[in-house]
Short mmCIF file of C-alpha atoms and ligand atoms in Angstrom, two decimals:
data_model
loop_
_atom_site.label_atom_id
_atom_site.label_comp_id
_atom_site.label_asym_id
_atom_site.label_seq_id
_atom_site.Cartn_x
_atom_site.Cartn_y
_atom_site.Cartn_z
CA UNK A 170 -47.09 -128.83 -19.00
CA UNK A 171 -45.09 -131.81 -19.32
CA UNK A 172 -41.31 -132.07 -18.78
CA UNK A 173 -39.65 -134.81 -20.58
CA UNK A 174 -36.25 -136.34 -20.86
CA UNK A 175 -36.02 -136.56 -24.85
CA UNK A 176 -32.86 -138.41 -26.40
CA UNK A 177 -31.81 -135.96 -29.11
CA UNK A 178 -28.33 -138.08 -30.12
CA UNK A 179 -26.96 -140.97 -30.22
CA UNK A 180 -23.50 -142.86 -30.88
CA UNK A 181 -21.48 -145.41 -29.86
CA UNK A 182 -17.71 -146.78 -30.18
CA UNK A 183 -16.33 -150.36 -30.41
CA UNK A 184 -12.96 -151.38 -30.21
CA UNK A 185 -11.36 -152.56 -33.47
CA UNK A 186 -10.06 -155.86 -32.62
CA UNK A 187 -12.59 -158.53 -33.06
CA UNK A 188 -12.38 -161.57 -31.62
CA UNK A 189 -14.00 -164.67 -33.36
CA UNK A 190 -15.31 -168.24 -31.45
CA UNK A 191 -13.30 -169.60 -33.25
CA UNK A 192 -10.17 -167.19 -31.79
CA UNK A 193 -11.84 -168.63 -28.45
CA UNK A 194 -11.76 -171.99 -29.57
CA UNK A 195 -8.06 -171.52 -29.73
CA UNK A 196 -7.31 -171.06 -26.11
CA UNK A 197 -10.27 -172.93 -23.99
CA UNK A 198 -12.33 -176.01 -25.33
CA UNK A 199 -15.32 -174.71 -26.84
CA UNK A 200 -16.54 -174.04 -30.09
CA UNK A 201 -18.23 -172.10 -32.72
CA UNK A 202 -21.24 -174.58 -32.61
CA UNK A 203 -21.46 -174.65 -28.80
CA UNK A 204 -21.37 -170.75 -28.40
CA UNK A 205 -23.56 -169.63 -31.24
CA UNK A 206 -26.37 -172.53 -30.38
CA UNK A 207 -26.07 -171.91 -26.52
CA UNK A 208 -25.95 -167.94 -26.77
CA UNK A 209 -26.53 -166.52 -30.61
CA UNK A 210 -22.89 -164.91 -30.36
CA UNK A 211 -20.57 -164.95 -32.81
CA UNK A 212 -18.13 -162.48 -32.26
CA UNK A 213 -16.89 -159.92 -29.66
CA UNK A 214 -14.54 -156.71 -29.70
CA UNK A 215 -11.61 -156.57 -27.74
CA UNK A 216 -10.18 -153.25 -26.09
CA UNK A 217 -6.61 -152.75 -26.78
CA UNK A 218 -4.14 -152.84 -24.47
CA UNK A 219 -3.94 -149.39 -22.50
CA UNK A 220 -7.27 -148.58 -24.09
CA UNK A 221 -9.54 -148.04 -21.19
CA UNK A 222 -13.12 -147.38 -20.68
CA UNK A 223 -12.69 -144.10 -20.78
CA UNK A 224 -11.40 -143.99 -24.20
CA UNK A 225 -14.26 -145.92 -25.13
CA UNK A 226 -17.16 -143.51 -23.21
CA UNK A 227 -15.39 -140.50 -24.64
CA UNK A 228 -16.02 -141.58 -28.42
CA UNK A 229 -19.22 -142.70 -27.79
CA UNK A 230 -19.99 -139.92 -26.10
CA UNK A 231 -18.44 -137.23 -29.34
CA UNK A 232 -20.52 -139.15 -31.27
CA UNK A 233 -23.71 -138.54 -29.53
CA UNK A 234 -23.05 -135.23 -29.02
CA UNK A 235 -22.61 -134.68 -32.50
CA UNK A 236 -25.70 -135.78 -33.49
CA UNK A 237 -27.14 -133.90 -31.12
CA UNK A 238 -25.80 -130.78 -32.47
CA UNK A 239 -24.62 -129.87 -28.92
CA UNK A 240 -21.50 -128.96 -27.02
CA UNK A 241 -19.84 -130.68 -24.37
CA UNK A 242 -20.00 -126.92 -22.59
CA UNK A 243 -23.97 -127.15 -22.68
CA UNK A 244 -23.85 -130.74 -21.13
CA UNK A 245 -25.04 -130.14 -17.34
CA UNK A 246 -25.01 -133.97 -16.39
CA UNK A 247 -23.17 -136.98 -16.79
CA UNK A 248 -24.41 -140.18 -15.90
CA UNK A 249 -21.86 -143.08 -16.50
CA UNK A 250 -22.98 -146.66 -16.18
CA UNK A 251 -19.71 -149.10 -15.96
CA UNK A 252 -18.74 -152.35 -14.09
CA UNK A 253 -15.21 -151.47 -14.99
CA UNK A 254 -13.62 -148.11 -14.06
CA UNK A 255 -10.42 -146.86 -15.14
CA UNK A 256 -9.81 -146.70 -11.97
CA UNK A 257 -11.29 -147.37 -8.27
CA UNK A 258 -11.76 -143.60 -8.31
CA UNK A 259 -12.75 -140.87 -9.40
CA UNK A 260 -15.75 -141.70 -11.25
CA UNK A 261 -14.80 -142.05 -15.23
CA UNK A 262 -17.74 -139.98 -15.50
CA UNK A 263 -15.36 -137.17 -14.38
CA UNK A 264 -13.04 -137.99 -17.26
CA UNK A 265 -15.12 -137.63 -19.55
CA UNK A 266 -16.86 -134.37 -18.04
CA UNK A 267 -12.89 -133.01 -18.10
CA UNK A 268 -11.92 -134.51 -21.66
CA UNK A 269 -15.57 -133.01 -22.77
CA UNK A 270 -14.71 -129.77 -21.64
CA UNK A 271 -17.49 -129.27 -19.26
CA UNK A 272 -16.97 -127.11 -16.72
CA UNK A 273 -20.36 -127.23 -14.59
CA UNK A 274 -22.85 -129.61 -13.70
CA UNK A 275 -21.90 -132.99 -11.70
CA UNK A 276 -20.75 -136.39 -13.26
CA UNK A 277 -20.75 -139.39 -11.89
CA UNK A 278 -20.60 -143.29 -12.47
CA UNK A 279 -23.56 -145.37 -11.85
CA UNK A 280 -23.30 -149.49 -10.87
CA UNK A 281 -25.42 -151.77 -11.62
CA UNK A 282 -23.93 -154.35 -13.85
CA UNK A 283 -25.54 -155.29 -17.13
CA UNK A 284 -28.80 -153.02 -15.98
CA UNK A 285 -26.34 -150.07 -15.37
CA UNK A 286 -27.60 -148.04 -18.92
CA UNK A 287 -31.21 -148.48 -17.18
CA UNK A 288 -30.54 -147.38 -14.20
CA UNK A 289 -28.50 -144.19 -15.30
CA UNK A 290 -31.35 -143.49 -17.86
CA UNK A 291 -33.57 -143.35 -14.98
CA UNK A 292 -31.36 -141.58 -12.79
CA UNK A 293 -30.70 -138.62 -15.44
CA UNK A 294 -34.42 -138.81 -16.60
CA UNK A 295 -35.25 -137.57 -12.82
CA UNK A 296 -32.41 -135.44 -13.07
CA UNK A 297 -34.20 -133.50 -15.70
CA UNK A 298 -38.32 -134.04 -14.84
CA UNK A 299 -37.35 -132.20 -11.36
CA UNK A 300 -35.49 -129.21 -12.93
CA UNK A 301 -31.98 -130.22 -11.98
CA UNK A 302 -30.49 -130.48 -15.02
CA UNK A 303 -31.70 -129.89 -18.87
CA UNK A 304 -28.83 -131.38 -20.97
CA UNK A 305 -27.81 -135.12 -20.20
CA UNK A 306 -25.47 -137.48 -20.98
CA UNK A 307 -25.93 -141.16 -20.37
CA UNK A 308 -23.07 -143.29 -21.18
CA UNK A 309 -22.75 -146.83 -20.95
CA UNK A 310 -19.38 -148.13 -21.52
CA UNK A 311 -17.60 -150.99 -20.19
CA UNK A 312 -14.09 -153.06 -20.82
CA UNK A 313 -15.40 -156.21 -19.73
CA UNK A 314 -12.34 -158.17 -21.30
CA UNK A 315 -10.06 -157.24 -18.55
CA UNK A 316 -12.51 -159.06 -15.57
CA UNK A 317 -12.42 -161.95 -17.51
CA UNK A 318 -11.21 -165.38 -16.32
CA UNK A 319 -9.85 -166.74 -19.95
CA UNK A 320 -9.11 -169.94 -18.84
CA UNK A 321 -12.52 -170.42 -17.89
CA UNK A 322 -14.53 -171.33 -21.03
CA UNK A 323 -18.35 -171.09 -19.01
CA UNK A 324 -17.75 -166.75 -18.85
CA UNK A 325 -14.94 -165.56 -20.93
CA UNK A 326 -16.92 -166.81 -23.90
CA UNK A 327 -19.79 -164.45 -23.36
CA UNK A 328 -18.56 -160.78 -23.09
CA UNK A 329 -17.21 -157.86 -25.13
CA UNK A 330 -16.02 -154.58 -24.71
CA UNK A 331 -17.63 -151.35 -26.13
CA UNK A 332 -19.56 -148.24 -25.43
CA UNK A 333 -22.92 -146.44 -25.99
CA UNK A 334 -24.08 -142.90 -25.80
CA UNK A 335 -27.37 -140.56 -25.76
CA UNK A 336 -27.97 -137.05 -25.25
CA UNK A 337 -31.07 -136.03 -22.93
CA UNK A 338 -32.67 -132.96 -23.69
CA UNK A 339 -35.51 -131.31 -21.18
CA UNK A 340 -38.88 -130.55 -23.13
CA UNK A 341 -41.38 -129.27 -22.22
CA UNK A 342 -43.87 -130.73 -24.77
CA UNK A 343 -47.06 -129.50 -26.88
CA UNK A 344 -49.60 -130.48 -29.51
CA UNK A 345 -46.92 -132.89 -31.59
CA UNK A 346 -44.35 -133.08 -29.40
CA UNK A 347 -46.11 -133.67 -25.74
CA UNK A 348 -45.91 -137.37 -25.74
CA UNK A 349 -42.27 -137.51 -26.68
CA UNK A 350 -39.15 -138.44 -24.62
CA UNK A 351 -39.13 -141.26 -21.73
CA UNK A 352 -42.48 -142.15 -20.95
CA UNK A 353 -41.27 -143.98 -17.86
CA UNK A 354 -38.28 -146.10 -16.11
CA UNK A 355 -38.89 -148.83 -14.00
CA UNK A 356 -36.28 -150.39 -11.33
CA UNK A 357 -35.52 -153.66 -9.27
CA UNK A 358 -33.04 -155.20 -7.69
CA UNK A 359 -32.51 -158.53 -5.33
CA UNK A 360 -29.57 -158.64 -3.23
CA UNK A 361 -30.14 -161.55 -1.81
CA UNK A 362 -28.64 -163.00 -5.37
CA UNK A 363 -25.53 -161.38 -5.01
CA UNK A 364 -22.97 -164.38 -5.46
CA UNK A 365 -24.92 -165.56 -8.62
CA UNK A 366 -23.27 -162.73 -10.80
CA UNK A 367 -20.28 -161.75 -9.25
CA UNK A 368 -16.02 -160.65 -9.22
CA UNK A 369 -14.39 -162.33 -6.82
CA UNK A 370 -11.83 -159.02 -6.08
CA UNK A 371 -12.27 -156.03 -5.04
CA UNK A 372 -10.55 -153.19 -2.79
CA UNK A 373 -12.22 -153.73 0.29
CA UNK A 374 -12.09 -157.51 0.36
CA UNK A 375 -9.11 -158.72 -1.70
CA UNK A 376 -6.99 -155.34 -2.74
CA UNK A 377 -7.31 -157.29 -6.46
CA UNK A 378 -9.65 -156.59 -9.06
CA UNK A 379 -10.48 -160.19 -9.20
CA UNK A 380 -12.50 -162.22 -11.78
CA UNK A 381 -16.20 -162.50 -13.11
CA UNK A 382 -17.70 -165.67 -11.63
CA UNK A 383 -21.99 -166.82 -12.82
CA UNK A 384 -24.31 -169.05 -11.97
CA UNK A 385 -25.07 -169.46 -15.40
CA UNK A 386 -28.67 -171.15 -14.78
CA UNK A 387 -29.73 -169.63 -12.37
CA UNK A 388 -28.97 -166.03 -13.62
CA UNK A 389 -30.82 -167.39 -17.18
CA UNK A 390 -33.61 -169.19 -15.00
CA UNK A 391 -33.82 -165.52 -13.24
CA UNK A 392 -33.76 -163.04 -16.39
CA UNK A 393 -36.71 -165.07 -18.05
CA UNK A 394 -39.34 -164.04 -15.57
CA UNK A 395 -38.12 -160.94 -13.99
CA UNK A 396 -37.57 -159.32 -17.91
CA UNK A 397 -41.23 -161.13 -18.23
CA UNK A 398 -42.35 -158.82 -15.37
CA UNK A 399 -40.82 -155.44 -15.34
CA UNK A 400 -41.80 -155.46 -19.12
CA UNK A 401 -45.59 -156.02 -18.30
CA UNK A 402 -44.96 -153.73 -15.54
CA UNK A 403 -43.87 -150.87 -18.11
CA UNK A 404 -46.52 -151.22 -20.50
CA UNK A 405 -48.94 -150.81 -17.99
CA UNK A 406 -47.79 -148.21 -16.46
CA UNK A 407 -48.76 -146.51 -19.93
CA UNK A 408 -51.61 -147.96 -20.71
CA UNK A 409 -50.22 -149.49 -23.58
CA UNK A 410 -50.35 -152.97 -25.09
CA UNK A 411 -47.41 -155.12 -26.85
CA UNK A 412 -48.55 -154.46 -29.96
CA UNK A 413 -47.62 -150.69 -30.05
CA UNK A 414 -44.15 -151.69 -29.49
CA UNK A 415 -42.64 -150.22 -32.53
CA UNK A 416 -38.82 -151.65 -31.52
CA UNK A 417 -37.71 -153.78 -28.18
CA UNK A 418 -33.90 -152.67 -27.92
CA UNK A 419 -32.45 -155.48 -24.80
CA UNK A 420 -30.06 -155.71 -23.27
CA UNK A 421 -27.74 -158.30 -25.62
CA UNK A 422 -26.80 -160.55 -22.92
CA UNK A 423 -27.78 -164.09 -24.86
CA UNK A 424 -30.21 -164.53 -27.75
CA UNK A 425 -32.09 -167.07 -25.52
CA UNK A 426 -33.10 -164.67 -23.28
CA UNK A 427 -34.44 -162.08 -25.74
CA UNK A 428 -36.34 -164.53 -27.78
CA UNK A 429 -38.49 -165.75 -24.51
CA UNK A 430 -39.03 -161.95 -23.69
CA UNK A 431 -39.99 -161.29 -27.71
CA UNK A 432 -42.06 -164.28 -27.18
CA UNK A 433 -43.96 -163.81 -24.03
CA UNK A 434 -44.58 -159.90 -26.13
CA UNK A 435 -45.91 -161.77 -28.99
CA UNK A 436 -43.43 -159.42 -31.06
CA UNK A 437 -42.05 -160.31 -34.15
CA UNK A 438 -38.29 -160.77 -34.28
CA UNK A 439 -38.06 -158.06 -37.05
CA UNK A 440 -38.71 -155.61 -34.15
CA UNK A 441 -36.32 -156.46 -31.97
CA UNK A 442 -32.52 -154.26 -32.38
CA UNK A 443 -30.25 -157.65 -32.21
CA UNK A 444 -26.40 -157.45 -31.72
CA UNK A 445 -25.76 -160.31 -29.18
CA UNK A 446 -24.46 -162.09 -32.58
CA UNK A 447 -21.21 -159.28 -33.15
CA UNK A 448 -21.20 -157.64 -30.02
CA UNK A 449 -21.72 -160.51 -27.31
CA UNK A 450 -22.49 -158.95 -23.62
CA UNK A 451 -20.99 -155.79 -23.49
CA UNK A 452 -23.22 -155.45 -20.01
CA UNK A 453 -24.03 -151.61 -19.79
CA UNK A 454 -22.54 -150.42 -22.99
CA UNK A 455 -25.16 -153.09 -25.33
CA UNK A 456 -28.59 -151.28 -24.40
CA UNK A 457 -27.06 -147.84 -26.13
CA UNK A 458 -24.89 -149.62 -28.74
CA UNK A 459 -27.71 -151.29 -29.84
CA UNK A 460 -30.29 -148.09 -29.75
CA UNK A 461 -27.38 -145.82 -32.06
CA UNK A 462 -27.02 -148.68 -34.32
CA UNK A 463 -30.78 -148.83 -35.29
CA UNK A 464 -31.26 -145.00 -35.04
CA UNK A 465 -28.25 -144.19 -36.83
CA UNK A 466 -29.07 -146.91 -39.96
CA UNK A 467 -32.53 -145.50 -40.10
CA UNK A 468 -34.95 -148.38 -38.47
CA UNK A 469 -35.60 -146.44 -35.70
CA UNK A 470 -37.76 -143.47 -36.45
CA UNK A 471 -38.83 -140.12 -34.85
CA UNK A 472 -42.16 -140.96 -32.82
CA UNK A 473 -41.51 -144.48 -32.77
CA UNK A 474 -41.88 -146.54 -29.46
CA UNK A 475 -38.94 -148.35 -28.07
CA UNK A 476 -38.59 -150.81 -25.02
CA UNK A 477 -35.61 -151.42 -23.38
CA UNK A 478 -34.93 -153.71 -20.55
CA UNK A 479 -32.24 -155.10 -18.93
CA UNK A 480 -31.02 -157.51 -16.03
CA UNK A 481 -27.69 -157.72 -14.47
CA UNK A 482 -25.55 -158.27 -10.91
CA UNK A 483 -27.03 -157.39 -7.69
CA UNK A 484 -29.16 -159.06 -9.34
CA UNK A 485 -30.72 -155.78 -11.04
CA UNK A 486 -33.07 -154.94 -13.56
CA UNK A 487 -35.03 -152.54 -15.32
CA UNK A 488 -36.86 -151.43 -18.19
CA UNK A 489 -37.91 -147.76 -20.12
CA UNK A 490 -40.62 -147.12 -22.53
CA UNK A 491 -39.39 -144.32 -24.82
CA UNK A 492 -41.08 -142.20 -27.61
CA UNK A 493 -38.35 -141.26 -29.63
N1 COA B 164 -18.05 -174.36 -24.63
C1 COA B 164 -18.38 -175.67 -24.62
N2 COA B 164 -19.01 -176.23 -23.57
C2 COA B 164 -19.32 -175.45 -22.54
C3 COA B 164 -19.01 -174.08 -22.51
C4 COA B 164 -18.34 -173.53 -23.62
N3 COA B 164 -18.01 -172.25 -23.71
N4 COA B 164 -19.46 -173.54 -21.35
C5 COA B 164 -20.03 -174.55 -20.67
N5 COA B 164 -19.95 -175.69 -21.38
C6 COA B 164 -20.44 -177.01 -21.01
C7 COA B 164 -20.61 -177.19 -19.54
O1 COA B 164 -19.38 -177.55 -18.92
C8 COA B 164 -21.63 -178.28 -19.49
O2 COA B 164 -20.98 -179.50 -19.68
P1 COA B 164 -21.41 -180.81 -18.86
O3 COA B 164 -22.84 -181.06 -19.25
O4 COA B 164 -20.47 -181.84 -19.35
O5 COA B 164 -21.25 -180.44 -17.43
C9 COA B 164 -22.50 -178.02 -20.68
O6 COA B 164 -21.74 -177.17 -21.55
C10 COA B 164 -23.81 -177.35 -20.37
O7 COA B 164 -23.55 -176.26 -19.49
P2 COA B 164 -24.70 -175.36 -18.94
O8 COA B 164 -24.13 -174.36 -17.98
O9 COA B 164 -25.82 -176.23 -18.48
O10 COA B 164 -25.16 -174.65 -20.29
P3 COA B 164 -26.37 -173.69 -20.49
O11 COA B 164 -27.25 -174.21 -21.55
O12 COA B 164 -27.00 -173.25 -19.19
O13 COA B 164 -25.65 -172.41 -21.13
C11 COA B 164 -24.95 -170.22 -20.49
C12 COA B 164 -24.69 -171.70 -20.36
C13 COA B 164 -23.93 -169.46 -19.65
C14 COA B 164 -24.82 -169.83 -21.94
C15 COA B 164 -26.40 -169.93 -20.00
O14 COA B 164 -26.59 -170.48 -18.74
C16 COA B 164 -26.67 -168.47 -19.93
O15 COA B 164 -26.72 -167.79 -20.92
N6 COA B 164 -26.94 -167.94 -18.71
C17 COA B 164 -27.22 -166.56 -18.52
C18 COA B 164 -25.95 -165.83 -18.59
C19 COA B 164 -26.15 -164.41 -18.72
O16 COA B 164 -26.90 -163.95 -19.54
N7 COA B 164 -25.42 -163.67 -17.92
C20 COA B 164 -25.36 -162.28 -17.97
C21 COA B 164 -26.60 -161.69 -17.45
S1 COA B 164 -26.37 -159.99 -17.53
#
C-alpha cells in the first residue's frame, strides 16, 4: 500500500495595507508603467508595524486548519519556510506550534528563500511517507518588507509580505483514492550563486540584519532554464506529459518568468494560479497563497493535478506534482 502526503486544507493571510506602484512611485523613481511591463505587479501588502511573521503564519495557519477540520492538538509537524524570522531564534515554527496549542511533535523553520514552501513540502512529505509523522503543517510566511532597501528602486519594487498554509494528512490510499496526495518533490540548489540573491547582514558577519541585494539578470537569466528543467524533470518522474497539467501554481516571483515556464509547457494561461499582479514576491509565502486562493474560490478541484515550482537564494529550486 501506498502512503501519501495528501493536503486536506488550505488558507492563507495577507496584511491589510496595500501598497500601490504608484505609492512606490512616490518615494523612488519608478513607475506604474515600468513595474507592471517589467514584472506584471501591480500591487503589494505591507505588514504593519509590530506585525511579524509570526502573526502572519499563525492566521494562515487557523485557516488551514479549519478547513481541514483538524486541531492544532492533532498537528504532529510543523514545517515553516521563512527568509525572515521573528527572530534569529527559536524557529517561528515553534511559535506557532505554542500559539497552536500543540504540545508534541517537532517544529521547525526551513530556509531556502523564494523555494522555501518547496522545500518544506518535501521535507514534511518525507516526514510522513517514512512514518514519522501523519498530520503536517507547511507554512510559508514571510515579512519581506522589513529586508528591503527602499531607497533602492531595482528590489524594493518587487516584494510583499504575506503567508500561506496547508495541512498534510498521511493516507494510505485505495481504489479512488490511491493516486492522491504528492506524487513527488524534486530539489536543487547551486551555491556557487550565492551573492546573486542575497542580504548583506546577518549575525555572524555583520550583527545587522542587513538588506536584500539581486543580480536581477542573472537570477531571471537563471530561473528560465532551471524552472525549464526541474519541471521536465517532475513530469517524468511520473510518467506524465504537460498536457495533464490540470493547474501550474509558481512561485509569483515576476510574470516574465511564469509565462516562459507556461510557454516552454505549452499550457494555456487559463491554467496557471496568477497573483504576481496583487501580491508581488512574497518569496515562500506566494506558492501557498496562491494554491488557497484557487482551492478556496473553487478552480482547483478534488483529483485535479497541480505543479508547483519555485526558484530562490542559494540559488534553490524545486518543483511538486500534486493530485489534489
Ligand atoms: N523603475 C524604473 N526603472 C528601473 C527600475 C524601477 N523600479 N528598476 C530598474 N530600473 C532601470 C534600470 O536602472 C535600468 O536602467 P538603465 O538602462 O538606464 O541602466 C533599466 O531599468 C533596465 O534595468 P534591468 O535590470 O536591465 O531591467 P530588467 O528588464 O532586467 O528587469 C527585473 C529587472 C529585476 C525586473 C528583472 O531582472 C527580474 O525580474 N529579475 C528576476 C528577479 C527575481 O525574480 N528575483 C526573485 C527570484 S526569487
Amino acid at each position: 500500500m501506498v502512503r501519501r502526503s495528501c493536503i486536506v486544507g488550505c488558507g492563507s493571510y495577507l496584511p491589510s495595507q496595500v501598497m500601490t506602484n504608484d505609492d512606490l512611485a512616490k518615494r523612488v523613481d519608478t513607475s506604474d508603467e515600468w513595474i507592471t511591463q517589467r514584472t506584471g505587479i501591480k500591487s503589494r501588502h505591507i505588514a504593519a508595524p509590530g506585525e511579524l511573521t509570526s502573526d502572519l503564519a499563525l492566521a494562515a495557519a487557523r485557516e488551514a486548519l479549519a478547513a481541514a477540520g483538524m486541531p492544532g492538538e492533532a498537528l504532529d509537524l510543523i514545517v515553516l519556510a521563512t527568509a525572515t524570522p521573528d527572530n534569529t531564534f527559536p524557529a517561528t515554527a515553534t511559535k506557532v506550534q505554542a500559539a497552536l496549542g500543540m504540545r508534541g511533535g517537532a517544529a521547525f523553520d526551513v530556509q531556502a528563500v523564494c523555494s522555501g514552501f518547496v522545500y518544506a513540502l518535501a521535507i514534511a512529505d518525507n516526514f510522513i511517507r517514512l512514518g514519522q509523522a501523519r498530520n503536517a503543517l507547511v507554512i510559508g510566511a514571510e515579512t519581506f518588507s522589513r529586508l528591503l532597501d527602499w531607497n533602492d528602486r531595482t528590489t524594493c519594487v518587487l516584494f510583499g509580505d504575506g503567508a500561506g498554509a496547508v495541512v498534510l494528512q498521511a493516507t494510505e490510499g485505495t481504489g479512488g483514492n490511491a493516486d492522491r496526495g504528492i506524487l513527488s518533490t524534486h530539489l536543487h540548489s547551486e551555491g556557487q550563486h550565492y551573492g546573486l540573491l542575497w542580504v548583506d547582514g546577518g549575525p555572524s558577519s555583520t550583527q545587522t540584519t542587513g538588506h536584500l541585494r539581486m543580480s536581477g539578470q542573472e537570477v531571471f537569466r537563471h530561473a528560465v532554464t532551471r524552472l525549464a528543467e526541474v519541471v521536465e524533470e517532475a513530469l517524468h518522474a511520473n510518467g506524465l506529459r504537460p498536457a495533464d497539467i490540470d493547474w501550474l501554481v509558481p512561485h509569483q516571483a515576476n510574470r516574465r518568468i511564469i509565462d516562459s515556464t507556461a510557454r516552454k509547457l505549452a499550457l494555456p494561461v487559463d491554467k496557471i494560479v496568477l497573483t504576481v499582479d496583487h501580491h508581488g514576491n512574497t518569496s515562500a509565502a506566494s506558492i501557498p497563497l496562491a494554491l488557497a486562493e484557487a482551492v478556496n474560490d473553487g478552480r482547483i478541484r478534488p483529483g485535479q493535478l497541480v505543479l508547483m515550482e519555485a526558484m530562490g537564494g542559494g540559488l534553490t529550486w524545486g518543483a511538486s506534482l500534486v493530485r489534489m
